[in-house]
Each structure stands twice: as C-alpha cells, then as structure tokens.
C-alpha cells in the first residue's frame, strides 16, 4: 500500500492539473462563443445601420436632385422670358 501512495499523489496532482486545463478550455470556448455572438450581433446591427444610412443618403440625394432640377428649370424659364422681353423691346424701337 505504501508503494502506491506516491503514485496516487502524482495521479491526483495530474488529475487536478488536467481538470484546471479542461476548465480553462471550456472557459475559453465559452468566451469564444460569446465573442462570436457579440461580433455577429455587431455586424448585423452595423449592416442595418449602414443600410439605413445609405437609404437616407439616397433619399437626400434624390431630393437635392429634384430641387436642383426645379431651380434649373426656373432659371431657364426666366432666361427665356428675359430674352423674349428684350426681343420685344428691340422690335418696338
């Protein structure tokens, strides 16, 4: 029996050391899974935010283009009217 005590002691130390490693591996795996879920969540939210920004940016661009087109049309109409008025004045003289 005394012959087996050192073996039992070493075996228990190895078992304790291995259980610590297993716990560390499990903790690491759990952290990796949590981090992966967090990353997935951030990517999903970031994608939705980016889509929202793109959509709102496109709406702003479309609105600006419409306003620019209307302003250009108004300027062209005023220029044509001005030219027409000048031609009338020249023909009256």
PDB file of N, CA and C in Angstrom:
ATOM      1  N   UNK A   1       0.818  -1.190   0.000  1.00  0.00           N
ATOM      2  CA  UNK A   1       0.000   0.000   0.000  1.00  0.00           C
ATOM      3  C   UNK A   1       0.857   1.248   0.000  1.00  0.00           C
ATOM      4  N   UNK A   2       1.940   1.233   0.769  1.00  0.00           N
ATOM      5  CA  UNK A   2       2.820   2.398   0.831  1.00  0.00           C
ATOM      6  C   UNK A   2       3.479   2.655  -0.519  1.00  0.00           C
ATOM      7  N   UNK A   3       3.621   1.600  -1.298  1.00  0.00           N
ATOM      8  CA  UNK A   3       4.251   1.758  -2.608  1.00  0.00           C
ATOM      9  C   UNK A   3       3.345   2.571  -3.545  1.00  0.00           C
ATOM     10  N   UNK A   4       2.062   2.472  -3.351  1.00  0.00           N
ATOM     11  CA  UNK A   4       1.113   3.140  -4.237  1.00  0.00           C
ATOM     12  C   UNK A   4       0.817   4.580  -3.844  1.00  0.00           C
ATOM     13  N   UNK A   5       1.182   4.999  -2.625  1.00  0.00           N
ATOM     14  CA  UNK A   5       0.903   6.360  -2.175  1.00  0.00           C
ATOM     15  C   UNK A   5       1.557   7.420  -3.061  1.00  0.00           C
ATOM     16  N   UNK A   6       2.856   7.269  -3.413  1.00  0.00           N
ATOM     17  CA  UNK A   6       3.437   8.284  -4.308  1.00  0.00           C
ATOM     18  C   UNK A   6       2.727   8.312  -5.669  1.00  0.00           C
ATOM     19  N   UNK A   7       2.370   7.140  -6.158  1.00  0.00           N
ATOM     20  CA  UNK A   7       1.666   7.076  -7.438  1.00  0.00           C
ATOM     21  C   UNK A   7       0.303   7.769  -7.337  1.00  0.00           C
ATOM     22  N   UNK A   8      -0.430   7.507  -6.259  1.00  0.00           N
ATOM     23  CA  UNK A   8      -1.716   8.152  -6.043  1.00  0.00           C
ATOM     24  C   UNK A   8      -1.563   9.657  -5.918  1.00  0.00           C
ATOM     25  N   UNK A   9      -0.514  10.079  -5.234  1.00  0.00           N
ATOM     26  CA  UNK A   9      -0.266  11.513  -5.063  1.00  0.00           C
ATOM     27  C   UNK A   9      -0.017  12.176  -6.419  1.00  0.00           C
ATOM     28  N   UNK A  10       0.863  11.549  -7.211  1.00  0.00           N
ATOM     29  CA  UNK A  10       1.180  12.089  -8.539  1.00  0.00           C
ATOM     30  C   UNK A  10      -0.066  12.045  -9.429  1.00  0.00           C
ATOM     31  N   UNK A  11      -0.807  10.958  -9.358  1.00  0.00           N
ATOM     32  CA  UNK A  11      -2.013  10.830 -10.177  1.00  0.00           C
ATOM     33  C   UNK A  11      -3.036  11.898  -9.800  1.00  0.00           C
ATOM     34  N   UNK A  12      -3.183  12.176  -8.509  1.00  0.00           N
ATOM     35  CA  UNK A  12      -4.141  13.206  -8.094  1.00  0.00           C
ATOM     36  C   UNK A  12      -3.681  14.592  -8.539  1.00  0.00           C
ATOM     37  N   UNK A  13      -2.360  14.836  -8.495  1.00  0.00           N
ATOM     38  CA  UNK A  13      -1.842  16.124  -8.981  1.00  0.00           C
ATOM     39  C   UNK A  13      -2.097  16.287 -10.476  1.00  0.00           C
ATOM     40  N   UNK A  14      -1.846  15.209 -11.213  1.00  0.00           N
ATOM     41  CA  UNK A  14      -2.077  15.252 -12.662  1.00  0.00           C
ATOM     42  C   UNK A  14      -3.567  15.461 -12.948  1.00  0.00           C
ATOM     43  N   UNK A  15      -4.423  14.773 -12.207  1.00  0.00           N
ATOM     44  CA  UNK A  15      -5.868  14.920 -12.403  1.00  0.00           C
ATOM     45  C   UNK A  15      -6.308  16.345 -12.097  1.00  0.00           C
ATOM     46  N   UNK A  16      -5.778  16.926 -11.018  1.00  0.00           N
ATOM     47  CA  UNK A  16      -6.128  18.313 -10.682  1.00  0.00           C
ATOM     48  C   UNK A  16      -5.647  19.264 -11.763  1.00  0.00           C
ATOM     49  N   UNK A  17      -4.425  19.028 -12.241  1.00  0.00           N
ATOM     50  CA  UNK A  17      -3.873  19.890 -13.284  1.00  0.00           C
ATOM     51  C   UNK A  17      -4.706  19.773 -14.562  1.00  0.00           C
ATOM     52  N   UNK A  18      -5.063  18.542 -14.913  1.00  0.00           N
ATOM     53  CA  UNK A  18      -5.873  18.329 -16.119  1.00  0.00           C
ATOM     54  C   UNK A  18      -7.252  18.951 -15.980  1.00  0.00           C
ATOM     55  N   UNK A  19      -7.848  18.863 -14.792  1.00  0.00           N
ATOM     56  CA  UNK A  19      -9.175  19.453 -14.618  1.00  0.00           C
ATOM     57  C   UNK A  19      -9.104  20.969 -14.760  1.00  0.00           C
ATOM     58  N   UNK A  20      -7.999  21.562 -14.296  1.00  0.00           N
ATOM     59  CA  UNK A  20      -7.817  23.008 -14.477  1.00  0.00           C
ATOM     60  C   UNK A  20      -7.697  23.365 -15.945  1.00  0.00           C
ATOM     61  N   UNK A  21      -6.988  22.524 -16.697  1.00  0.00           N
ATOM     62  CA  UNK A  21      -6.837  22.776 -18.133  1.00  0.00           C
ATOM     63  C   UNK A  21      -8.172  22.622 -18.859  1.00  0.00           C
ATOM     64  N   UNK A  22      -8.938  21.612 -18.467  1.00  0.00           N
ATOM     65  CA  UNK A  22     -10.244  21.399 -19.089  1.00  0.00           C
ATOM     66  C   UNK A  22     -11.149  22.586 -18.794  1.00  0.00           C
ATOM     67  N   UNK A  23     -11.140  23.062 -17.536  1.00  0.00           N
ATOM     68  CA  UNK A  23     -11.957  24.212 -17.180  1.00  0.00           C
ATOM     69  C   UNK A  23     -11.512  25.431 -17.980  1.00  0.00           C
ATOM     70  N   UNK A  24     -10.191  25.611 -18.121  1.00  0.00           N
ATOM     71  CA  UNK A  24      -9.687  26.745 -18.898  1.00  0.00           C
ATOM     72  C   UNK A  24     -10.124  26.625 -20.357  1.00  0.00           C
ATOM     73  N   UNK A  25     -10.063  25.393 -20.906  1.00  0.00           N
ATOM     74  CA  UNK A  25     -10.502  25.182 -22.288  1.00  0.00           C
ATOM     75  C   UNK A  25     -11.993  25.465 -22.443  1.00  0.00           C
ATOM     76  N   UNK A  26     -12.789  25.021 -21.470  1.00  0.00           N
ATOM     77  CA  UNK A  26     -14.228  25.273 -21.512  1.00  0.00           C
ATOM     78  C   UNK A  26     -14.492  26.769 -21.410  1.00  0.00           C
ATOM     79  N   UNK A  27     -13.794  27.445 -20.489  1.00  0.00           N
ATOM     80  CA  UNK A  27     -13.967  28.894 -20.347  1.00  0.00           C
ATOM     81  C   UNK A  27     -13.593  29.611 -21.636  1.00  0.00           C
ATOM     82  N   UNK A  28     -12.486  29.184 -22.237  1.00  0.00           N
ATOM     83  CA  UNK A  28     -12.045  29.795 -23.492  1.00  0.00           C
ATOM     84  C   UNK A  28     -13.092  29.576 -24.585  1.00  0.00           C
ATOM     85  N   UNK A  29     -13.616  28.363 -24.662  1.00  0.00           N
ATOM     86  CA  UNK A  29     -14.635  28.057 -25.668  1.00  0.00           C
ATOM     87  C   UNK A  29     -15.892  28.886 -25.439  1.00  0.00           C
ATOM     88  N   UNK A  30     -16.315  28.988 -24.178  1.00  0.00           N
ATOM     89  CA  UNK A  30     -17.497  29.792 -23.853  1.00  0.00           C
ATOM     90  C   UNK A  30     -17.254  31.243 -24.229  1.00  0.00           C
ATOM     91  N   UNK A  31     -16.073  31.766 -23.899  1.00  0.00           N
ATOM     92  CA  UNK A  31     -15.746  33.152 -24.258  1.00  0.00           C
ATOM     93  C   UNK A  31     -15.709  33.333 -25.768  1.00  0.00           C
ATOM     94  N   UNK A  32     -15.151  32.344 -26.476  1.00  0.00           N
ATOM     95  CA  UNK A  32     -15.114  32.427 -27.938  1.00  0.00           C
ATOM     96  C   UNK A  32     -16.527  32.473 -28.520  1.00  0.00           C
ATOM     97  N   UNK A  33     -17.411  31.639 -27.971  1.00  0.00           N
ATOM     98  CA  UNK A  33     -18.798  31.616 -28.448  1.00  0.00           C
ATOM     99  C   UNK A  33     -19.475  32.942 -28.144  1.00  0.00           C
ATOM    100  N   UNK A  34     -19.283  33.455 -26.925  1.00  0.00           N
ATOM    101  CA  UNK A  34     -19.878  34.747 -26.564  1.00  0.00           C
ATOM    102  C   UNK A  34     -19.346  35.842 -27.474  1.00  0.00           C
ATOM    103  N   UNK A  35     -18.024  35.850 -27.680  1.00  0.00           N
ATOM    104  CA  UNK A  35     -17.425  36.869 -28.548  1.00  0.00           C
ATOM    105  C   UNK A  35     -17.943  36.740 -29.972  1.00  0.00           C
ATOM    106  N   UNK A  36     -18.109  35.511 -30.437  1.00  0.00           N
ATOM    107  CA  UNK A  36     -18.629  35.290 -31.784  1.00  0.00           C
ATOM    108  C   UNK A  36     -20.051  35.832 -31.902  1.00  0.00           C
ATOM    109  N   UNK A  37     -20.863  35.575 -30.874  1.00  0.00           N
ATOM    110  CA  UNK A  37     -22.237  36.087 -30.895  1.00  0.00           C
ATOM    111  C   UNK A  37     -22.244  37.607 -30.856  1.00  0.00           C
ATOM    112  N   UNK A  38     -21.349  38.174 -30.055  1.00  0.00           N
ATOM    113  CA  UNK A  38     -21.259  39.636 -29.981  1.00  0.00           C
ATOM    114  C   UNK A  38     -20.839  40.197 -31.329  1.00  0.00           C
ATOM    115  N   UNK A  39     -19.836  39.574 -31.937  1.00  0.00           N
ATOM    116  CA  UNK A  39     -19.355  40.037 -33.246  1.00  0.00           C
ATOM    117  C   UNK A  39     -20.476  39.924 -34.279  1.00  0.00           C
ATOM    118  N   UNK A  40     -21.188  38.784 -34.265  1.00  0.00           N
ATOM    119  CA  UNK A  40     -22.306  38.613 -35.204  1.00  0.00           C
ATOM    120  C   UNK A  40     -23.364  39.682 -34.986  1.00  0.00           C
ATOM    121  N   UNK A  41     -23.648  39.963 -33.720  1.00  0.00           N
ATOM    122  CA  UNK A  41     -24.656  40.978 -33.399  1.00  0.00           C
ATOM    123  C   UNK A  41     -24.210  42.353 -33.873  1.00  0.00           C
ATOM    124  N   UNK A  42     -22.947  42.668 -33.611  1.00  0.00           N
ATOM    125  CA  UNK A  42     -22.417  43.970 -34.029  1.00  0.00           C
ATOM    126  C   UNK A  42     -22.422  44.077 -35.551  1.00  0.00           C
ATOM    127  N   UNK A  43     -22.021  42.998 -36.224  1.00  0.00           N
ATOM    128  CA  UNK A  43     -22.026  43.019 -37.687  1.00  0.00           C
ATOM    129  C   UNK A  43     -23.441  43.202 -38.226  1.00  0.00           C
ATOM    130  N   UNK A  44     -24.391  42.498 -37.624  1.00  0.00           N
ATOM    131  CA  UNK A  44     -25.780  42.619 -38.084  1.00  0.00           C
ATOM    132  C   UNK A  44     -26.302  44.034 -37.862  1.00  0.00           C
ATOM    133  N   UNK A  45     -26.056  44.563 -36.666  1.00  0.00           N
ATOM    134  CA  UNK A  45     -26.521  45.921 -36.377  1.00  0.00           C
ATOM    135  C   UNK A  45     -25.790  46.930 -37.253  1.00  0.00           C
ATOM    136  N   UNK A  46     -24.484  46.716 -37.435  1.00  0.00           N
ATOM    137  CA  UNK A  46     -23.716  47.612 -38.299  1.00  0.00           C
ATOM    138  C   UNK A  46     -24.226  47.581 -39.723  1.00  0.00           C
ATOM    139  N   UNK A  47     -24.578  46.387 -40.200  1.00  0.00           N
ATOM    140  CA  UNK A  47     -25.136  46.266 -41.546  1.00  0.00           C
ATOM    141  C   UNK A  47     -26.460  46.996 -41.676  1.00  0.00           C
ATOM    142  N   UNK A  48     -27.306  46.864 -40.645  1.00  0.00           N
ATOM    143  CA  UNK A  48     -28.597  47.561 -40.684  1.00  0.00           C
ATOM    144  C   UNK A  48     -28.395  49.069 -40.630  1.00  0.00           C
ATOM    145  N   UNK A  49     -27.456  49.508 -39.798  1.00  0.00           N
ATOM    146  CA  UNK A  49     -27.178  50.946 -39.698  1.00  0.00           C
ATOM    147  C   UNK A  49     -26.659  51.458 -41.036  1.00  0.00           C
ATOM    148  N   UNK A  50     -25.741  50.713 -41.642  1.00  0.00           N
ATOM    149  CA  UNK A  50     -25.187  51.116 -42.934  1.00  0.00           C
ATOM    150  C   UNK A  50     -26.281  51.185 -43.998  1.00  0.00           C
ATOM    151  N   UNK A  51     -27.166  50.190 -44.014  1.00  0.00           N
ATOM    152  CA  UNK A  51     -28.275  50.213 -44.976  1.00  0.00           C
ATOM    153  C   UNK A  51     -29.169  51.427 -44.756  1.00  0.00           C
ATOM    154  N   UNK A  52     -29.437  51.731 -43.487  1.00  0.00           N
ATOM    155  CA  UNK A  52     -30.277  52.893 -43.169  1.00  0.00           C
ATOM    156  C   UNK A  52     -29.614  54.174 -43.641  1.00  0.00           C
ATOM    157  N   UNK A  53     -28.314  54.292 -43.375  1.00  0.00           N
ATOM    158  CA  UNK A  53     -27.582  55.495 -43.794  1.00  0.00           C
ATOM    159  C   UNK A  53     -27.583  55.606 -45.313  1.00  0.00           C
ATOM    160  N   UNK A  54     -27.360  54.487 -45.998  1.00  0.00           N
ATOM    161  CA  UNK A  54     -27.377  54.502 -47.467  1.00  0.00           C
ATOM    162  C   UNK A  54     -28.744  54.935 -47.989  1.00  0.00           C
ATOM    163  N   UNK A  55     -29.795  54.354 -47.406  1.00  0.00           N
ATOM    164  CA  UNK A  55     -31.150  54.694 -47.859  1.00  0.00           C
ATOM    165  C   UNK A  55     -31.459  56.165 -47.616  1.00  0.00           C
ATOM    166  N   UNK A  56     -31.131  56.649 -46.429  1.00  0.00           N
ATOM    167  CA  UNK A  56     -31.401  58.052 -46.129  1.00  0.00           C
ATOM    168  C   UNK A  56     -30.539  58.962 -46.992  1.00  0.00           C
ATOM    169  N   UNK A  57     -29.308  58.559 -47.235  1.00  0.00           N
ATOM    170  CA  UNK A  57     -28.443  59.335 -48.114  1.00  0.00           C
ATOM    171  C   UNK A  57     -29.003  59.393 -49.520  1.00  0.00           C
ATOM    172  N   UNK A  58     -29.526  58.261 -49.998  1.00  0.00           N
ATOM    173  CA  UNK A  58     -30.113  58.232 -51.340  1.00  0.00           C
ATOM    174  C   UNK A  58     -31.347  59.119 -51.409  1.00  0.00           C
ATOM    175  N   UNK A  59     -32.157  59.100 -50.346  1.00  0.00           N
ATOM    176  CA  UNK A  59     -33.342  59.966 -50.300  1.00  0.00           C
ATOM    177  C   UNK A  59     -32.917  61.428 -50.360  1.00  0.00           C
ATOM    178  N   UNK A  60     -31.880  61.781 -49.597  1.00  0.00           N
ATOM    179  CA  UNK A  60     -31.385  63.163 -49.613  1.00  0.00           C
ATOM    180  C   UNK A  60     -30.853  63.541 -50.991  1.00  0.00           C
ATOM    181  N   UNK A  61     -30.114  62.622 -51.614  1.00  0.00           N
ATOM    182  CA  UNK A  61     -29.588  62.896 -52.957  1.00  0.00           C
ATOM    183  C   UNK A  61     -30.721  63.082 -53.966  1.00  0.00           C
ATOM    184  N   UNK A  62     -31.719  62.208 -53.882  1.00  0.00           N
ATOM    185  CA  UNK A  62     -32.861  62.336 -54.799  1.00  0.00           C
ATOM    186  C   UNK A  62     -33.582  63.666 -54.597  1.00  0.00           C
ATOM    187  N   UNK A  63     -33.772  64.038 -53.345  1.00  0.00           N
ATOM    188  CA  UNK A  63     -34.444  65.304 -53.041  1.00  0.00           C
ATOM    189  C   UNK A  63     -33.624  66.483 -53.552  1.00  0.00           C
ATOM    190  N   UNK A  64     -32.316  66.431 -53.330  1.00  0.00           N
ATOM    191  CA  UNK A  64     -31.448  67.518 -53.796  1.00  0.00           C
ATOM    192  C   UNK A  64     -31.474  67.604 -55.322  1.00  0.00           C
ATOM    193  N   UNK A  65     -31.479  66.446 -55.994  1.00  0.00           N
ATOM    194  CA  UNK A  65     -31.525  66.450 -57.456  1.00  0.00           C
ATOM    195  C   UNK A  65     -32.833  67.067 -57.951  1.00  0.00           C
ATOM    196  N   UNK A  66     -33.947  66.709 -57.314  1.00  0.00           N
ATOM    197  CA  UNK A  66     -35.234  67.279 -57.719  1.00  0.00           C
ATOM    198  C   UNK A  66     -35.245  68.790 -57.530  1.00  0.00           C
ATOM    199  N   UNK A  67     -34.727  69.250 -56.402  1.00  0.00           N
ATOM    200  CA  UNK A  67     -34.695  70.693 -56.141  1.00  0.00           C
ATOM    201  C   UNK A  67     -33.785  71.397 -57.134  1.00  0.00           C
ATOM    202  N   UNK A  68     -32.652  70.781 -57.444  1.00  0.00           N
ATOM    203  CA  UNK A  68     -31.726  71.368 -58.410  1.00  0.00           C
ATOM    204  C   UNK A  68     -32.367  71.422 -59.793  1.00  0.00           C
ATOM    205  N   UNK A  69     -33.047  70.345 -60.171  1.00  0.00           N
ATOM    206  CA  UNK A  69     -33.727  70.323 -61.474  1.00  0.00           C
ATOM    207  C   UNK A  69     -34.795  71.414 -61.556  1.00  0.00           C
ATOM    208  N   UNK A  70     -35.578  71.570 -60.475  1.00  0.00           N
ATOM    209  CA  UNK A  70     -36.613  72.622 -60.471  1.00  0.00           C
ATOM    210  C   UNK A  70     -35.983  74.006 -60.553  1.00  0.00           C
ATOM    211  N   UNK A  71     -34.898  74.214 -59.795  1.00  0.00           N
ATOM    212  CA  UNK A  71     -34.234  75.522 -59.820  1.00  0.00           C
ATOM    213  C   UNK A  71     -33.673  75.801 -61.208  1.00  0.00           C
ATOM    214  N   UNK A  72     -33.093  74.785 -61.836  1.00  0.00           N
ATOM    215  CA  UNK A  72     -32.556  74.947 -63.191  1.00  0.00           C
ATOM    216  C   UNK A  72     -33.681  75.276 -64.171  1.00  0.00           C
ATOM    217  N   UNK A  73     -34.794  74.561 -64.054  1.00  0.00           N
ATOM    218  CA  UNK A  73     -35.946  74.843 -64.932  1.00  0.00           C
ATOM    219  C   UNK A  73     -36.445  76.273 -64.742  1.00  0.00           C
ATOM    220  N   UNK A  74     -36.539  76.709 -63.486  1.00  0.00           N
ATOM    221  CA  UNK A  74     -36.983  78.087 -63.207  1.00  0.00           C
ATOM    222  C   UNK A  74     -36.033  79.110 -63.811  1.00  0.00           C
ATOM    223  N   UNK A  75     -34.725  78.871 -63.671  1.00  0.00           N
ATOM    224  CA  UNK A  75     -33.740  79.800 -64.241  1.00  0.00           C
ATOM    225  C   UNK A  75     -33.842  79.843 -65.762  1.00  0.00           C
ATOM    226  N   UNK A  76     -34.018  78.678 -66.378  1.00  0.00           N
ATOM    227  CA  UNK A  76     -34.152  78.637 -67.836  1.00  0.00           C
ATOM    228  C   UNK A  76     -35.402  79.388 -68.293  1.00  0.00           C
ATOM    229  N   UNK A  77     -36.505  79.196 -67.570  1.00  0.00           N
ATOM    230  CA  UNK A  77     -37.738  79.914 -67.927  1.00  0.00           C
ATOM    231  C   UNK A  77     -37.539  81.422 -67.812  1.00  0.00           C
ATOM    232  N   UNK A  78     -36.884  81.860 -66.733  1.00  0.00           N
ATOM    233  CA  UNK A  78     -36.643  83.297 -66.547  1.00  0.00           C
ATOM    234  C   UNK A  78     -35.717  83.837 -67.626  1.00  0.00           C
ATOM    235  N   UNK A  79     -34.703  83.047 -67.978  1.00  0.00           N
ATOM    236  CA  UNK A  79     -33.779  83.490 -69.024  1.00  0.00           C
ATOM    237  C   UNK A  79     -34.502  83.598 -70.365  1.00  0.00           C
ATOM    238  N   UNK A  80     -35.330  82.603 -70.683  1.00  0.00           N
ATOM    239  CA  UNK A  80     -36.085  82.642 -71.937  1.00  0.00           C
ATOM    240  C   UNK A  80     -37.055  83.825 -71.958  1.00  0.00           C
ATOM    241  N   UNK A  81     -37.707  84.074 -70.833  1.00  0.00           N
ATOM    242  CA  UNK A  81     -38.630  85.212 -70.747  1.00  0.00           C
ATOM    243  C   UNK A  81     -37.861  86.525 -70.913  1.00  0.00           C
ATOM    244  N   UNK A  82     -36.681  86.597 -70.283  1.00  0.00           N
ATOM    245  CA  UNK A  82     -35.861  87.803 -70.414  1.00  0.00           C
ATOM    246  C   UNK A  82     -35.431  88.037 -71.846  1.00  0.00           C
ATOM    247  N   UNK A  83     -35.033  86.978 -72.519  1.00  0.00           N
ATOM    248  CA  UNK A  83     -34.632  87.091 -73.929  1.00  0.00           C
ATOM    249  C   UNK A  83     -35.835  87.507 -74.777  1.00  0.00           C
ATOM    250  N   UNK A  84     -36.970  86.914 -74.522  1.00  0.00           N
ATOM    251  CA  UNK A  84     -38.196  87.259 -75.254  1.00  0.00           C
ATOM    252  C   UNK A  84     -38.554  88.734 -75.034  1.00  0.00           C
ATOM    253  N   UNK A  85     -38.465  89.194 -73.777  1.00  0.00           N
ATOM    254  CA  UNK A  85     -38.767  90.603 -73.471  1.00  0.00           C
ATOM    255  C   UNK A  85     -37.792  91.538 -74.174  1.00  0.00           C
ATOM    256  N   UNK A  86     -36.511  91.174 -74.214  1.00  0.00           N
ATOM    257  CA  UNK A  86     -35.510  92.003 -74.897  1.00  0.00           C
ATOM    258  C   UNK A  86     -35.803  92.077 -76.394  1.00  0.00           C
ATOM    259  N   UNK A  87     -36.195  90.972 -76.982  1.00  0.00           N
ATOM    260  CA  UNK A  87     -36.503  90.960 -78.414  1.00  0.00           C
ATOM    261  C   UNK A  87     -37.723  91.836 -78.710  1.00  0.00           C
ATOM    262  N   UNK A  88     -38.696  91.820 -77.802  1.00  0.00           N
ATOM    263  CA  UNK A  88     -39.877  92.678 -77.978  1.00  0.00           C
ATOM    264  C   UNK A  88     -39.475  94.140 -77.951  1.00  0.00           C
ATOM    265  N   UNK A  89     -38.616  94.491 -76.995  1.00  0.00           N
ATOM    266  CA  UNK A  89     -38.177  95.886 -76.877  1.00  0.00           C
ATOM    267  C   UNK A  89     -37.415  96.305 -78.122  1.00  0.00           C
ATOM    268  N   UNK A  90     -36.564  95.416 -78.630  1.00  0.00           N
ATOM    269  CA  UNK A  90     -35.803  95.738 -79.839  1.00  0.00           C
ATOM    270  C   UNK A  90     -36.728  95.911 -81.043  1.00  0.00           C
ATOM    271  N   UNK A  91     -37.761  95.090 -81.128  1.00  0.00           N
ATOM    272  CA  UNK A  91     -38.664  95.182 -82.283  1.00  0.00           C
ATOM    273  C   UNK A  91     -39.533  96.436 -82.202  1.00  0.00           C
ATOM    274  N   UNK A  92     -39.806  96.939 -81.011  1.00  0.00           N
ATOM    275  CA  UNK A  92     -40.614  98.149 -80.846  1.00  0.00           C
ATOM    276  C   UNK A  92     -39.804  99.360 -81.264  1.00  0.00           C
ATOM    277  N   UNK A  93     -38.565  99.398 -81.048  1.00  0.00           N
ATOM    278  CA  UNK A  93     -37.738 100.566 -81.375  1.00  0.00           C
ATOM    279  C   UNK A  93     -37.641 100.762 -82.811  1.00  0.00           C
TER     280      UNK A  93
END
